[in-house]
CSV table of C-alpha atoms in Angstrom, one decimal:
chain,number,residue,atom,x,y,z
B,5,PRO,CA,49.6,71.3,40.1
B,6,HIS,CA,49.0,67.7,41.2
B,7,ILE,CA,46.5,68.6,43.9
B,8,GLN,CA,43.0,69.6,43.2
B,9,VAL,CA,41.7,72.1,45.7
B,10,HIS,CA,38.1,73.4,45.9
B,11,SER,CA,38.1,77.0,44.7
B,12,THR,CA,36.6,78.3,47.9
B,13,LEU,CA,39.1,76.5,50.1
B,14,PHE,CA,41.9,77.7,47.8
B,15,ALA,CA,40.7,81.3,48.1
B,16,GLU,CA,40.5,81.1,51.8
B,17,THR,CA,43.7,79.0,52.6
B,18,VAL,CA,46.4,80.1,50.2
B,19,PRO,CA,46.4,83.8,51.2
B,20,ALA,CA,46.6,82.8,54.8
B,21,ILE,CA,49.5,80.5,54.1
B,22,ILE,CA,51.2,83.2,52.0
B,23,HIS,CA,50.6,85.8,54.7
B,24,ARG,CA,51.9,83.4,57.4
B,25,GLN,CA,55.0,82.5,55.4
B,26,TYR,CA,55.7,86.2,54.5
B,27,THR,CA,55.3,87.2,58.2
B,28,TYR,CA,57.7,84.4,59.2
B,29,TYR,CA,60.1,85.6,56.6
B,30,LEU,CA,60.0,89.2,57.8
B,31,GLU,CA,60.5,88.1,61.4
B,32,ARG,CA,63.5,86.0,60.5
B,33,ARG,CA,65.0,88.8,58.3
B,34,THR,CA,64.6,91.2,61.2
B,35,LYS,CA,66.2,88.8,63.7
B,36,MET,CA,69.1,88.1,61.2
B,37,LYS,CA,69.6,91.8,60.8
B,38,ILE,CA,69.8,92.2,64.6
B,39,VAL,CA,72.2,89.3,65.0
B,40,THR,CA,74.4,90.6,62.2
B,41,MET,CA,74.4,94.0,63.7
B,42,LYS,CA,75.3,92.6,67.1
B,43,ILE,CA,78.1,90.5,65.6
B,44,GLN,CA,79.5,93.5,63.7
B,45,GLN,CA,79.4,95.6,66.9
B,46,LEU,CA,81.1,92.8,68.8
B,47,ILE,CA,83.9,92.5,66.2
B,48,THR,CA,84.4,96.2,66.1
B,49,LEU,CA,84.4,96.4,69.9
B,50,LEU,CA,86.9,93.6,70.4
B,51,SER,CA,89.3,94.7,67.6
B,52,VAL,CA,89.2,98.4,68.6
B,53,ALA,CA,89.4,97.6,72.3
B,54,ALA,CA,92.5,95.3,71.7
B,55,LEU,CA,94.2,98.0,69.6
B,56,THR,CA,93.3,100.7,72.1
B,57,ALA,CA,94.3,98.8,75.1
B,58,GLU,CA,97.7,98.0,73.6
B,59,ALA,CA,98.5,101.7,73.1
B,60,TRP,CA,96.4,103.3,75.8
B,61,ILE,CA,96.7,101.4,79.0
B,62,PRO,CA,99.8,102.2,81.1
B,63,SER,CA,99.5,98.9,83.0
B,64,HIS,CA,102.3,96.6,84.1
B,65,SER,CA,101.0,94.1,81.6
B,66,THR,CA,101.2,96.7,78.8
B,67,MET,CA,104.7,97.6,80.0
B,68,GLN,CA,105.6,93.9,79.8
B,69,ARG,CA,104.1,93.5,76.3
B,70,ALA,CA,105.0,96.6,74.5
B,71,SER,CA,107.5,98.8,76.2
B,72,GLY,CA,109.5,97.2,78.9
B,73,SER,CA,110.2,99.2,82.1
B,74,CYS,CA,113.2,100.4,83.9
B,75,SER,CA,115.8,99.5,81.3
B,76,GLY,CA,118.8,99.5,79.1
B,77,VAL,CA,121.7,100.4,81.2
B,78,THR,CA,123.5,103.7,80.7
B,79,SER,CA,126.9,104.6,82.0
B,80,ALA,CA,127.3,101.2,83.7
B,81,CYS,CA,126.9,99.2,80.5
B,82,GLY,CA,127.9,101.8,78.0
B,83,SER,CA,125.4,100.4,75.5
B,84,ARG,CA,122.9,103.2,75.2
B,85,SER,CA,122.0,104.7,71.8
B,86,SER,CA,121.9,108.4,71.4
B,87,ALA,CA,118.8,110.4,70.6
B,88,ALA,CA,120.4,111.5,67.4
B,89,SER,CA,121.1,108.0,66.1
B,90,ARG,CA,117.6,106.8,67.1
B,91,TYR,CA,115.9,109.8,65.5
B,92,PRO,CA,117.4,110.9,62.2
B,93,SER,CA,116.6,114.3,61.0
B,94,SER,CA,113.9,113.1,58.6
B,95,THR,CA,111.9,111.6,61.5
B,96,ALA,CA,112.6,114.1,64.2
B,97,MET,CA,109.8,116.6,63.3
B,98,ALA,CA,108.5,116.5,66.9
B,99,MET,CA,112.0,116.5,68.5
B,100,VAL,CA,111.8,120.1,69.6
B,101,ALA,CA,114.3,121.1,72.3
B,102,SER,CA,112.6,122.0,75.6
B,103,SER,CA,114.1,122.6,79.0
B,104,SER,CA,113.7,119.9,81.7
B,105,SER,CA,110.6,120.2,83.8
B,106,SER,CA,108.8,122.1,81.0
B,107,VAL,CA,105.8,121.3,78.9
B,108,SER,CA,105.6,120.4,75.2
B,109,SER,CA,106.0,123.0,72.4
B,110,VAL,CA,105.1,120.5,69.6
B,111,ALA,CA,102.2,121.3,67.3
B,112,LEU,CA,99.6,118.5,67.5
B,113,PRO,CA,97.4,117.1,64.7
B,114,ASP,CA,93.8,118.5,64.4
B,115,THR,CA,91.5,116.9,67.0
B,116,SER,CA,88.5,119.1,66.6
B,117,LYS,CA,86.2,116.6,65.0
B,118,PRO,CA,84.3,114.1,67.1
B,119,LEU,CA,85.1,110.4,66.5
B,120,PRO,CA,82.6,108.3,64.5
B,121,PRO,CA,79.8,107.3,66.8
B,122,HIS,CA,79.5,103.7,65.5
B,123,THR,CA,83.1,102.8,66.5
B,124,PHE,CA,84.1,101.7,70.0
B,125,ALA,CA,86.3,104.7,70.4
B,126,GLY,CA,83.4,106.9,69.4
B,127,MET,CA,81.1,105.2,71.9
B,128,VAL,CA,83.6,105.8,74.7
B,129,GLU,CA,83.9,109.5,73.6
B,130,ARG,CA,80.1,109.9,73.7
B,131,SER,CA,80.0,108.3,77.2
B,132,LEU,CA,82.7,110.7,78.4
B,133,LEU,CA,80.7,113.7,77.2
B,134,ASP,CA,77.6,112.3,78.8
B,135,ARG,CA,79.4,112.1,82.2
B,136,PHE,CA,81.6,115.1,82.2
B,137,ASP,CA,81.5,118.7,81.0
B,138,GLU,CA,83.5,119.0,77.8
B,139,LYS,CA,85.5,122.0,79.0
B,140,ASP,CA,86.7,120.0,82.0
B,141,ILE,CA,88.0,117.0,80.0
B,142,ARG,CA,89.2,118.8,76.9
B,143,ARG,CA,92.8,117.4,77.3
B,144,VAL,CA,91.5,113.9,77.8
B,145,LEU,CA,89.3,114.1,74.6
B,146,THR,CA,92.3,115.4,72.7
B,147,SER,CA,94.4,112.5,74.0
B,148,TRP,CA,91.7,110.0,73.1
B,149,ARG,CA,91.3,111.4,69.6
B,150,LEU,CA,95.1,111.4,69.1
B,151,LEU,CA,95.2,107.8,70.1
B,152,ASP,CA,92.5,107.0,67.6
B,153,GLN,CA,94.5,108.7,64.9
B,154,GLY,CA,97.6,106.6,65.7
B,155,TYR,CA,99.6,109.6,66.8
B,156,GLU,CA,103.0,109.0,68.4
B,157,HIS,CA,104.5,111.9,70.3
B,158,GLU,CA,108.3,112.3,70.2
B,159,GLU,CA,110.0,115.2,71.8
B,160,TYR,CA,113.5,116.2,73.0
B,161,PHE,CA,113.6,117.9,76.4
B,162,GLY,CA,117.4,118.3,76.8
B,163,GLU,CA,119.8,121.0,76.1
B,164,GLU,CA,120.3,121.6,72.3
B,165,ASP,CA,124.1,121.5,72.4
B,166,LYS,CA,123.9,118.0,74.1
B,167,ARG,CA,121.4,116.4,71.7
B,168,GLU,CA,123.9,113.9,70.3
B,169,GLU,CA,124.5,112.2,73.7
B,170,SER,CA,121.4,113.1,75.6
B,171,ASN,CA,118.6,110.7,76.5
B,172,MET,CA,116.1,113.4,77.4
B,173,VAL,CA,113.6,112.0,74.8
B,174,GLN,CA,109.9,111.5,75.4
B,175,GLU,CA,108.0,108.9,73.5
B,176,CYS,CA,104.2,108.6,73.9
B,177,HIS,CA,101.5,106.6,72.1
B,178,SER,CA,99.1,107.8,74.8
B,179,TYR,CA,99.7,111.5,75.3
B,180,VAL,CA,97.8,114.2,77.3
B,181,PRO,CA,99.1,117.6,76.2
B,182,GLY,CA,100.2,120.3,78.7
B,183,LEU,CA,101.8,118.0,81.3
B,184,SER,CA,105.2,118.9,82.7
B,185,VAL,CA,108.3,116.7,82.2
B,186,THR,CA,110.8,116.0,84.9
B,187,PRO,CA,113.1,112.9,85.1
B,188,PHE,CA,113.0,112.5,88.9
B,189,TRP,CA,110.4,114.3,91.1
B,190,ASP,CA,111.1,115.5,94.7
B,191,VAL,CA,109.4,112.9,96.9
B,192,ASN,CA,109.0,115.6,99.6
B,193,ASP,CA,106.3,117.1,97.4
B,194,PHE,CA,104.1,114.0,97.9
B,195,ASP,CA,102.6,113.3,101.3
B,196,TRP,CA,101.7,109.8,100.2
B,197,ALA,CA,105.4,109.0,99.4
B,198,LYS,CA,106.5,110.2,102.9
B,199,TYR,CA,103.7,108.0,104.4
B,200,LEU,CA,104.8,104.9,102.5
B,201,GLN,CA,108.4,105.5,103.6
B,202,LYS,CA,107.2,105.4,107.2
B,203,GLN,CA,105.4,102.1,106.6
B,204,TYR,CA,108.6,100.5,105.0
B,205,PRO,CA,109.5,98.4,108.1
B,206,ALA,CA,106.0,96.8,108.2
B,207,ILE,CA,105.8,96.3,104.4
B,208,ARG,CA,109.2,94.8,104.2
B,209,LYS,CA,108.5,92.4,107.2
B,210,GLU,CA,105.3,91.2,105.6
B,211,PHE,CA,107.0,90.8,102.2
B,212,LYS,CA,109.7,88.6,103.6
B,213,GLN,CA,107.2,86.5,105.6
B,214,VAL,CA,104.8,85.9,102.8
B,215,THR,CA,107.4,85.1,100.2
B,216,ARG,CA,109.2,82.7,102.4
B,217,ASP,CA,107.0,79.8,101.3
B,218,MET,CA,106.8,80.1,97.6
B,219,GLU,CA,104.9,76.9,97.0
B,220,LYS,CA,102.1,78.0,99.2
B,221,LEU,CA,102.2,81.5,97.8
B,222,LYS,CA,101.7,80.2,94.3
B,223,GLN,CA,98.8,78.0,95.4
B,224,GLU,CA,97.0,80.9,97.2
B,225,GLY,CA,97.9,83.8,95.0
B,226,ASN,CA,97.5,84.8,91.4
B,227,ASN,CA,100.2,85.1,88.7
B,228,ILE,CA,103.1,85.0,91.3
B,229,TRP,CA,106.3,86.4,89.8
B,230,ALA,CA,105.0,86.6,86.3
B,231,GLY,CA,107.6,87.4,83.6
B,232,ALA,CA,107.3,89.3,80.4
B,233,LEU,CA,104.5,88.0,78.2
B,234,THR,CA,105.8,88.5,74.6
B,235,GLU,CA,108.8,89.2,72.6
B,236,ASP,CA,107.8,92.9,72.5
B,237,ALA,CA,109.0,93.0,76.2
B,238,SER,CA,112.5,92.0,75.3
B,239,SER,CA,113.9,95.2,76.9
B,240,TYR,CA,112.9,93.7,80.3
B,241,GLY,CA,115.0,90.6,79.9
B,242,VAL,CA,114.2,87.3,81.7
B,243,GLY,CA,115.2,88.6,85.1
B,244,TRP,CA,112.3,91.0,85.6
B,245,LYS,CA,109.1,89.6,87.3
B,246,THR,CA,106.0,91.0,89.0
B,247,LEU,CA,103.5,90.1,91.6
B,248,VAL,CA,100.4,92.3,91.1
B,249,LEU,CA,98.2,93.8,93.8
B,250,MET,CA,96.3,96.3,91.6
B,251,ASP,CA,96.1,96.7,87.9
B,252,ARG,CA,94.4,99.8,86.2
B,253,GLY,CA,92.6,100.6,89.4
B,254,ARG,CA,91.3,97.0,90.0
B,255,TRP,CA,92.5,95.2,93.2
B,256,ASP,CA,93.4,91.6,93.1
B,257,ALA,CA,91.5,90.4,96.1
B,258,ASP,CA,93.6,87.2,96.7
B,259,ASN,CA,96.9,88.9,96.5
B,260,ALA,CA,95.7,91.9,98.5
B,261,ASN,CA,94.7,89.5,101.3
B,262,LEU,CA,98.1,87.8,101.2
B,263,PHE,CA,99.8,91.2,101.4
B,264,SER,CA,97.2,93.0,103.5
B,265,THR,CA,99.6,95.2,105.3
B,266,THR,CA,101.0,96.5,102.0
B,267,ALA,CA,97.5,96.9,100.5
B,268,LYS,CA,96.2,98.8,103.5
B,269,ALA,CA,99.3,101.1,103.5
B,270,VAL,CA,98.8,102.0,99.9
B,271,ARG,CA,95.1,102.7,100.5
B,272,ASP,CA,95.7,104.7,103.6
B,273,SER,CA,98.5,106.7,102.0
B,274,GLY,CA,96.0,108.4,99.7
B,275,VAL,CA,98.3,107.9,96.7
B,276,PRO,CA,96.4,108.5,93.4
B,277,VAL,CA,97.4,105.1,92.1
B,278,THR,CA,96.4,103.0,89.1
B,279,GLU,CA,98.8,100.0,89.6
B,280,VAL,CA,100.5,98.4,92.5
B,281,PHE,CA,102.9,95.4,92.3
B,282,PHE,CA,106.1,94.0,93.6
B,283,ALA,CA,108.9,93.7,91.1
B,284,SER,CA,112.0,91.6,91.2
B,285,MET,CA,115.3,92.0,89.3
B,286,ASP,CA,117.7,89.1,89.0
B,287,PRO,CA,121.4,89.3,90.0
B,288,ARG,CA,123.8,90.6,87.3
B,289,SER,CA,120.9,91.7,85.0
B,290,SER,CA,119.9,94.8,83.3
B,291,ILE,CA,116.8,96.3,81.6
B,292,LYS,CA,117.3,97.9,78.3
B,293,GLN,CA,116.6,101.5,77.5
B,294,HIS,CA,112.9,102.2,76.6
B,295,THR,CA,109.9,104.3,77.4
B,296,ASP,CA,106.5,103.3,78.7
B,297,PHE,CA,104.7,105.2,76.0
B,298,THR,CA,102.3,107.1,78.4
B,299,ASN,CA,102.9,110.6,79.8
B,300,PHE,CA,99.8,110.9,82.1
B,301,VAL,CA,101.1,108.5,84.8
B,302,LEU,CA,104.3,108.6,86.7
B,303,THR,CA,106.1,105.6,88.2
B,304,SER,CA,107.1,105.2,91.9
B,305,HIS,CA,109.4,102.7,93.6
B,306,LEU,CA,109.6,101.9,97.3
B,307,ALA,CA,112.9,100.0,97.7
B,308,LEU,CA,112.3,96.8,99.7
B,309,GLU,CA,115.4,94.6,99.4
B,310,ILE,CA,118.4,96.3,97.7
B,311,PRO,CA,121.6,94.2,97.5
B,312,CYS,CA,124.7,96.0,98.6
B,313,ASN,CA,122.5,98.9,99.8
B,314,GLY,CA,124.3,102.2,99.3
B,315,GLU,CA,127.1,100.9,97.2
B,316,ASN,CA,125.6,102.1,93.9
B,317,LYS,CA,125.3,98.6,92.4
B,318,CYS,CA,121.5,98.9,91.8
B,319,ARG,CA,120.8,101.9,89.7
B,320,LEU,CA,118.0,103.5,87.6
B,321,SER,CA,118.6,106.1,84.9
B,322,VAL,CA,115.8,108.4,83.6
B,323,GLY,CA,116.7,110.8,80.8
B,324,ASP,CA,120.2,112.0,81.7
B,325,GLU,CA,119.9,111.5,85.5
B,326,THR,CA,120.8,108.4,87.5
B,327,GLN,CA,119.9,107.4,91.1
B,328,GLN,CA,120.5,104.3,93.1
B,329,TRP,CA,117.8,102.4,95.0
B,330,LEU,CA,118.2,102.7,98.8
B,331,ASN,CA,116.2,100.6,101.2
B,332,GLY,CA,113.1,102.3,102.5
B,333,ASN,CA,113.4,105.2,100.1
B,334,VAL,CA,110.7,106.2,97.5
B,335,MET,CA,111.5,107.3,94.0
B,336,VAL,CA,109.1,109.2,91.7
B,337,PHE,CA,110.0,109.5,88.1
B,338,ASP,CA,108.7,110.0,84.6
B,339,THR,CA,108.8,106.8,82.5
B,340,SER,CA,107.6,108.6,79.3
B,341,LEU,CA,111.3,109.5,79.0
B,342,LEU,CA,114.0,107.0,78.0
B,343,HIS,CA,115.0,105.0,81.0
B,344,ASP,CA,116.9,101.9,82.0
B,345,ALA,CA,118.1,100.0,85.0
B,346,ILE,CA,120.9,97.6,86.2
B,347,ASN,CA,121.6,95.2,89.1
B,348,GLU,CA,125.3,94.6,89.3
B,349,SER,CA,125.1,92.6,92.6
B,350,ASP,CA,124.9,88.9,93.1
B,351,GLU,CA,121.5,89.0,94.8
B,352,THR,CA,117.9,89.7,93.6
B,353,ARG,CA,116.6,93.3,94.0
B,354,TYR,CA,113.0,93.7,95.2
B,355,ILE,CA,110.8,96.9,95.1
B,356,LEU,CA,107.2,97.9,95.5
B,357,MET,CA,106.2,99.6,92.3
B,358,LEU,CA,103.3,102.0,91.8
B,359,ARG,CA,101.9,103.8,88.8
B,360,VAL,CA,100.3,107.1,89.8
B,361,TRP,CA,98.4,109.9,88.0
B,362,HIS,CA,100.5,112.8,86.9
B,363,PRO,CA,100.2,115.7,89.4
B,364,ASP,CA,99.3,118.1,86.6
B,365,LEU,CA,96.0,116.3,85.9
B,366,THR,CA,92.9,117.7,87.5
B,367,PRO,CA,90.7,115.3,89.6
B,368,ILE,CA,88.1,115.3,86.9
B,369,GLU,CA,90.7,114.4,84.2
B,370,ARG,CA,91.9,111.5,86.4
B,371,GLU,CA,88.3,110.3,86.7
B,372,ALA,CA,87.8,110.6,83.0
B,373,LEU,CA,91.0,108.7,82.2
B,374,GLN,CA,90.0,106.0,84.7
B,375,PHE,CA,86.7,105.7,83.0
B,376,THR,CA,88.5,104.9,79.7
B,377,TYR,CA,90.3,102.1,81.6
B,378,ASP,CA,87.0,100.9,82.9
B,379,CYS,CA,85.4,100.9,79.4
B,380,LEU,CA,88.2,98.7,78.1
B,381,GLU,CA,87.6,96.2,80.9
B,382,VAL,CA,83.7,96.5,81.0
B,383,PRO,CA,82.5,97.5,77.5
B,384,GLY,CA,78.9,97.6,78.7
B,385,LEU,CA,79.6,101.0,80.2
B,386,VAL,CA,79.2,102.5,76.7
B,387,SER,CA,75.9,100.6,76.0
B,388,GLU,CA,72.8,102.5,75.0
B,389,ASP,CA,70.7,100.0,77.0
B,390,PRO,CA,70.2,101.6,80.5
B,391,GLY,CA,69.8,98.1,82.1
B,392,GLU,CA,73.1,96.9,80.6
B,393,ARG,CA,74.8,100.1,81.5
B,394,PHE,CA,73.6,99.8,85.1
B,395,VAL,CA,74.9,96.3,85.4
B,396,ALA,CA,78.3,97.4,83.9
B,397,GLU,CA,78.6,100.4,86.3
B,398,ASN,CA,78.0,98.1,89.3
B,399,MET,CA,80.5,95.6,88.0
B,400,ALA,CA,83.2,98.3,87.4
B,401,ALA,CA,82.6,99.8,90.9
B,402,SER,CA,82.9,96.3,92.5
B,403,MET,CA,86.2,95.6,90.7
B,404,LYS,CA,87.7,98.8,91.9
B,405,ALA,CA,86.5,98.6,95.5
B,406,PHE,CA,89.1,97.8,98.1
B,407,PRO,CA,88.8,94.1,98.9
B,408,GLU,CA,87.5,92.7,102.2
B,409,ILE,CA,90.5,91.7,104.2
B,410,GLN,CA,90.1,88.5,106.1
B,411,LYS,CA,91.0,88.7,109.8
B,412,LYS,CA,94.1,86.9,110.8
B,413,ALA,CA,94.6,84.8,113.9
B,414,GLY,CA,97.9,84.9,115.8
B,415,SER,CA,100.9,82.9,114.5
B,416,SER,CA,104.6,82.5,115.2
B,417,GLY,CA,105.8,83.6,111.7
B,418,GLY,CA,106.6,82.0,108.4
B,419,PHE,CA,104.4,82.3,105.3
B,420,GLY,CA,101.1,83.9,106.2
B,421,GLY,CA,102.5,84.3,109.7
B,422,GLY,CA,100.8,87.6,110.1
B,423,GLY,CA,103.2,90.4,109.6
B,424,ASP,CA,102.4,93.6,111.4
B,425,ASP,CA,99.7,95.6,109.6
B,426,VAL,CA,99.7,99.3,109.5
B,427,SER,CA,98.0,99.5,112.9
B,428,GLY,CA,100.5,97.2,114.5
B,429,LYS,CA,98.2,94.2,114.9
B,430,LYS,CA,99.5,90.6,114.2
B,431,GLY,CA,97.7,87.6,112.7
B,432,LYS,CA,97.7,84.6,110.5
B,433,GLY,CA,96.5,84.8,106.9
B,434,LYS,CA,93.3,83.2,105.6
B,435,LYS,CA,92.6,82.4,102.0
B,436,LYS,CA,90.7,84.5,99.5
B,437,GLY,CA,88.8,87.6,100.6
B,438,LYS,CA,86.0,88.9,98.5
B,439,GLY,CA,85.7,92.4,97.0
B,440,GLY,CA,83.1,94.9,98.0
B,441,GLY,CA,84.7,97.0,100.8
B,442,LYS,CA,83.5,100.6,101.2
B,443,LYS,CA,86.8,102.2,100.4
B,444,GLY,CA,87.8,101.9,96.8
B,445,PHE,CA,90.1,103.4,94.2
B,446,GLY,CA,90.2,107.2,94.4
B,447,ALA,CA,88.5,107.2,97.8
């Protein structure tokens, strides 16, 4: 009101100013809506992914955080709790008696409805259906929807008249229906297990050479002998530590180069593996009874260094069966059942541990389950943007590819002193190979 403007100038200028300001307002509002939407999507993605990963991923890190592995000493310690005491009648709805090596007879919640498309779980489901025929992944979709519902599967697989003292109890947060349940599997049924047993001398020799110089190993490797991460892993105890070569289908290039003989043996065996790592167990220690909360992977151990070998001082119990580790022997067992372990010797026990797809899964189901792992690691796989999805797919493929193994020059031994590889060649280790080899997970 304090400025006098010529009427013509006013008529021509003010509408232009108003139009410009209004256009600017609309642009800012649109940008803010986009930003707000992106933030909401990110928050949803991160929160759902965190919750999903905690329950879904059967990785050694999940085992450390949430379940513990190999634990809780049975007859040796006398401290196991019975299935009846752990599951009173009011909570034992799913505890239907089933014979060992059978499939579930428990009625599952309704999973016929698709997940909400705006959630991360819904986006993963949509991507699964874009990639696979629904009839081929029906069990995987059921599992994914059960997980989203927070379903926890509990079932008793022992003899009915032994329920009070039996540990044939399956507990699963991540559950694929229709898979058989057996405490210990016959290793003669797995060609890859027999292959790894033949490679035992070379794998053991490399392991002893590379771990001889722990300071250098810690400098050149990643997370060497990492312990349990949280209080949730209390069943492991302080004496259980790991050295990872592969996690959820992704190779650790540095550690795979340090243990190239082992990495190549695993690759060449053809084992359908999702995790590979060395595990140590301190003298006079035990791992409490627990399950790994996932039924679509089995666990396998190649015994590397077993104190008092053959004297039954290092034992593993799964359900109601107990076996001792024996140097050079492979075990395959179902860690969705209650299990525990003990080392009664005065020396550290070392094994090579693998997590492998359940044999009852079809190749397409394994691929679909691996895709869910990949989505949790590379969320861009579920993006609606083709460019972003293309980048994510290449990233996921690169992470799963077998790493380039650096050639080794001859050496006289010691750390990195070039243990025999699978082909019998010797050499000296170099630091840090890069990923991108032609052979990858599932090759």
